[in-house]
Amino acid sequence: MFNMKNNKEKKELKNNGQTPDKGKDTLQEQTNQEPLKQEEPEIDETAKLKSEIEKLKDTLLRKVAEFENYKRRTDAEISNYLKYASEKIIKELLPVYDDMIRSKESIEKGETKDFETLKTGFISISDKFRAIMEKEGLKEIDVTGKQFDVETCDALMQIPNPDVEPNTVLEVVEKGYYLKDKIIRHAKVLVSSEVPEPEKNNEEGK
C-alpha cells in the first residue's frame, strides 16, 4: 500500500515538469536553427553583388582602354591634318608658281626683253592666281565711295572734302578681304570729314 502511494507521487512529480518537455525542446531547436536558414540567402546575395561589381569593374577598364586608344588615334589624325592643312591650296597654286619661276628664269637668261611679252606673262600669272584665290572663297571688300564702317575698315586719315558726306571712304590704301563669310583683313582707308569754316576776321564789321 505504501509502495503504491510512493509510485503515484513519483508520477505526479514527473507530470509537474521535472521531466523534459519534448514539445518545448523541439520549438527551441527550430528557433535556434532559423537564423542559420536566414543567413544562407544573405550570403548568396552578397556573392552575387560582388560578382556584379567585378563585372562592372572589368567593363569599365575595357571602356577606359578603348577611350584612350580612340583619343590617341584622334590626336594623331588631328596632328596630321594640321601638318598638311595647306596641301590642297598649295597643289592649286603650283601651276602659278611654275609660271612665275619660268618667267623669272627667262628674264634672268635674257630670253625675254620685250615689255609686251613680260606684261602678257605677268597678267596671265595674276589672273590664274586670282582665280584660285576666288575659288577658295577669297573676296575683296568693296568700300570705295561708301560710308565708313568699323566692321570692315580701318581709317588711316580723315581728309576734309566738300563734295561728299562726312565719313565717306575716299580711297583704299590697302584692300580688305573676306574668306567666305569671315573678314580676314580690314581695308585700310582714307575717310572724308567736314570742311572747316573759314575763321572770321576779328576786325570785320568795325
Short mmCIF file of C-alpha atoms in Angstrom, two decimals, residues 4-200:
data_model
loop_
_atom_site.label_atom_id
_atom_site.label_comp_id
_atom_site.label_asym_id
_atom_site.label_seq_id
_atom_site.Cartn_x
_atom_site.Cartn_y
_atom_site.Cartn_z
CA MET A 4 1.75 2.20 -4.46
CA LYS A 5 1.39 5.61 -2.90
CA ASN A 6 5.03 6.44 -3.47
CA ASN A 7 4.82 5.39 -7.11
CA LYS A 8 1.81 7.63 -7.60
CA GLU A 9 3.63 10.59 -6.07
CA LYS A 10 6.62 9.97 -8.37
CA LYS A 11 4.34 10.02 -11.41
CA GLU A 12 2.79 13.32 -10.26
CA LEU A 13 6.24 14.86 -9.84
CA LYS A 14 7.12 13.84 -13.37
CA ASN A 15 3.92 15.39 -14.64
CA ASN A 16 4.66 18.63 -12.75
CA GLY A 17 7.64 19.39 -15.06
CA GLN A 18 10.57 17.61 -13.67
CA THR A 19 10.83 15.54 -16.87
CA PRO A 20 11.85 17.30 -20.17
CA ASP A 21 9.02 18.72 -22.32
CA LYS A 22 9.57 17.31 -25.81
CA GLY A 23 7.32 19.94 -27.45
CA LYS A 24 9.26 22.80 -25.91
CA ASP A 25 12.59 21.25 -26.86
CA THR A 26 11.52 20.85 -30.49
CA LEU A 27 10.35 24.50 -30.66
CA GLN A 28 13.64 25.67 -29.15
CA GLU A 29 15.63 23.66 -31.70
CA GLN A 30 13.63 25.18 -34.55
CA THR A 31 14.17 28.65 -33.11
CA ASN A 32 17.92 28.04 -32.88
CA GLN A 33 18.09 26.77 -36.48
CA GLU A 34 16.03 29.59 -38.07
CA PRO A 35 18.86 32.21 -38.08
CA LEU A 36 21.09 29.74 -39.92
CA LYS A 37 18.47 29.26 -42.61
CA GLN A 38 18.06 33.08 -42.97
CA GLU A 39 21.83 33.67 -43.30
CA GLU A 40 22.20 31.43 -46.34
CA PRO A 41 20.24 33.72 -48.78
CA GLU A 42 22.16 36.75 -47.47
CA ILE A 43 25.49 35.07 -48.25
CA ASP A 44 24.28 34.17 -51.75
CA GLU A 45 23.14 37.75 -52.37
CA THR A 46 26.49 39.17 -51.21
CA ALA A 47 28.39 36.83 -53.51
CA LYS A 48 26.12 37.81 -56.38
CA LEU A 49 26.72 41.53 -55.73
CA LYS A 50 30.49 41.01 -55.57
CA SER A 51 30.36 39.18 -58.89
CA GLU A 52 28.36 42.02 -60.46
CA ILE A 53 30.85 44.59 -59.12
CA GLU A 54 33.76 42.66 -60.64
CA LYS A 55 31.96 42.52 -63.98
CA LEU A 56 31.32 46.27 -63.87
CA LYS A 57 34.96 46.94 -63.00
CA ASP A 58 36.09 44.81 -65.93
CA THR A 59 33.70 46.60 -68.28
CA LEU A 60 34.84 50.00 -67.03
CA LEU A 61 38.52 49.13 -67.52
CA ARG A 62 37.82 47.97 -71.08
CA LYS A 63 35.92 51.18 -71.85
CA VAL A 64 38.74 53.31 -70.43
CA ALA A 65 41.28 51.43 -72.56
CA GLU A 66 39.09 51.83 -75.66
CA PHE A 67 38.72 55.56 -75.00
CA GLU A 68 42.48 56.01 -74.57
CA ASN A 69 43.10 54.23 -77.87
CA TYR A 70 40.44 56.36 -79.57
CA LYS A 71 41.95 59.54 -78.11
CA ARG A 72 45.43 58.61 -79.35
CA ARG A 73 44.11 57.89 -82.85
CA THR A 74 42.14 61.15 -82.92
CA ASP A 75 45.11 63.20 -81.71
CA ALA A 76 47.30 61.63 -84.38
CA GLU A 77 44.70 62.35 -87.08
CA ILE A 78 44.30 65.99 -85.97
CA SER A 79 48.07 66.47 -85.84
CA ASN A 80 48.44 65.00 -89.31
CA TYR A 81 45.59 67.15 -90.64
CA LEU A 82 47.12 70.35 -89.25
CA LYS A 83 50.51 69.39 -90.60
CA TYR A 84 49.18 69.08 -94.15
CA ALA A 85 46.23 71.50 -93.95
CA SER A 86 47.69 73.70 -96.70
CA GLU A 87 48.24 70.79 -99.11
CA LYS A 88 45.11 71.45 -101.17
CA ILE A 89 45.76 75.15 -101.76
CA ILE A 90 49.47 74.51 -102.41
CA LYS A 91 48.59 71.99 -105.13
CA GLU A 92 46.28 74.54 -106.74
CA LEU A 93 48.96 77.22 -106.62
CA LEU A 94 51.72 75.06 -108.09
CA PRO A 95 50.87 75.92 -111.75
CA VAL A 96 51.04 79.64 -110.92
CA TYR A 97 54.30 79.09 -109.06
CA ASP A 98 55.71 77.22 -112.05
CA ASP A 99 54.77 80.11 -114.37
CA MET A 100 56.45 82.60 -112.07
CA ILE A 101 59.64 80.54 -111.90
CA ARG A 102 59.74 80.12 -115.68
CA SER A 103 59.21 83.86 -116.23
CA LYS A 104 61.94 84.72 -113.73
CA GLU A 105 64.40 82.31 -115.33
CA SER A 106 63.57 83.64 -118.80
CA ILE A 107 64.23 87.23 -117.69
CA GLU A 108 67.46 86.29 -115.92
CA LYS A 109 68.74 84.48 -119.03
CA GLY A 110 67.89 87.46 -121.21
CA GLU A 111 65.44 85.43 -123.27
CA THR A 112 62.60 87.87 -122.60
CA LYS A 113 63.39 91.51 -123.27
CA ASP A 114 60.21 92.72 -124.89
CA PHE A 115 57.98 94.67 -122.48
CA GLU A 116 54.75 93.43 -124.04
CA THR A 117 55.84 89.82 -123.58
CA LEU A 118 56.63 90.48 -119.93
CA LYS A 119 53.33 92.28 -119.49
CA THR A 120 51.34 89.45 -121.06
CA GLY A 121 53.10 86.86 -118.89
CA PHE A 122 52.53 88.85 -115.72
CA ILE A 123 48.83 89.38 -116.45
CA SER A 124 48.40 85.66 -117.17
CA ILE A 125 50.02 84.69 -113.88
CA SER A 126 47.99 87.29 -111.97
CA ASP A 127 44.71 86.07 -113.47
CA LYS A 128 45.48 82.46 -112.62
CA PHE A 129 46.37 83.40 -109.06
CA ARG A 130 43.21 85.47 -108.61
CA ALA A 131 41.04 82.64 -109.97
CA ILE A 132 42.47 80.18 -107.46
CA MET A 133 42.01 82.57 -104.54
CA GLU A 134 38.42 83.31 -105.51
CA LYS A 135 37.73 79.60 -105.88
CA GLU A 136 38.86 79.14 -102.28
CA GLY A 137 36.38 81.80 -101.12
CA LEU A 138 38.51 84.95 -101.12
CA LYS A 139 36.51 88.09 -101.90
CA GLU A 140 37.55 91.72 -101.87
CA ILE A 141 35.70 94.08 -99.53
CA ASP A 142 34.17 96.82 -101.66
CA VAL A 143 34.14 100.06 -99.64
CA THR A 144 35.16 102.88 -102.01
CA GLY A 145 32.56 105.68 -102.02
CA LYS A 146 30.60 104.09 -99.18
CA GLN A 147 30.13 105.21 -95.62
CA PHE A 148 32.94 104.24 -93.29
CA ASP A 149 32.14 101.08 -91.34
CA VAL A 150 34.32 99.99 -88.43
CA GLU A 151 33.31 96.38 -89.08
CA THR A 152 35.11 96.33 -92.44
CA CYS A 153 37.53 99.30 -92.41
CA ASP A 154 40.40 100.85 -90.52
CA ALA A 155 40.63 104.63 -91.01
CA LEU A 156 44.17 105.88 -91.54
CA MET A 157 43.33 109.54 -92.00
CA GLN A 158 40.42 111.98 -92.35
CA ILE A 159 40.54 114.43 -95.22
CA PRO A 160 38.21 117.45 -95.50
CA ASN A 161 36.14 117.13 -98.67
CA PRO A 162 33.20 119.38 -99.57
CA ASP A 163 31.99 117.14 -102.40
CA VAL A 164 30.92 114.14 -100.31
CA GLU A 165 29.26 113.50 -96.99
CA PRO A 166 31.48 113.22 -93.92
CA ASN A 167 32.81 109.72 -93.16
CA THR A 168 32.77 108.64 -96.79
CA VAL A 169 35.58 106.32 -97.89
CA LEU A 170 37.64 108.36 -100.34
CA GLU A 171 40.44 105.93 -101.07
CA VAL A 172 41.51 102.38 -100.23
CA VAL A 173 45.18 102.30 -99.27
CA GLU A 174 45.21 98.55 -98.62
CA LYS A 175 42.40 96.24 -99.71
CA GLY A 176 40.44 94.18 -97.23
CA TYR A 177 39.20 90.64 -97.84
CA TYR A 178 36.56 88.12 -96.84
CA LEU A 179 37.33 84.43 -96.70
CA LYS A 180 33.87 83.05 -97.37
CA ASP A 181 31.82 84.94 -94.74
CA LYS A 182 34.70 85.88 -92.41
CA ILE A 183 36.73 89.09 -92.61
CA ILE A 184 40.39 88.10 -92.62
CA ARG A 185 41.74 91.61 -93.22
CA HIS A 186 40.14 95.03 -92.81
CA ALA A 187 40.50 97.58 -95.56
CA LYS A 188 42.80 100.49 -94.70
CA VAL A 189 41.15 103.65 -95.97
CA LEU A 190 41.14 107.44 -96.14
CA VAL A 191 37.88 108.98 -94.94
CA SER A 192 36.26 112.33 -95.65
CA SER A 193 35.48 114.89 -92.99
CA GLU A 194 33.62 118.20 -92.89
CA VAL A 195 35.36 121.20 -94.34
CA PRO A 196 36.09 123.62 -91.51
CA GLU A 197 34.52 127.03 -91.80
CA PRO A 198 36.96 129.87 -92.51
CA GLU A 199 37.93 131.86 -89.48
CA LYS A 200 36.17 135.19 -89.29
#
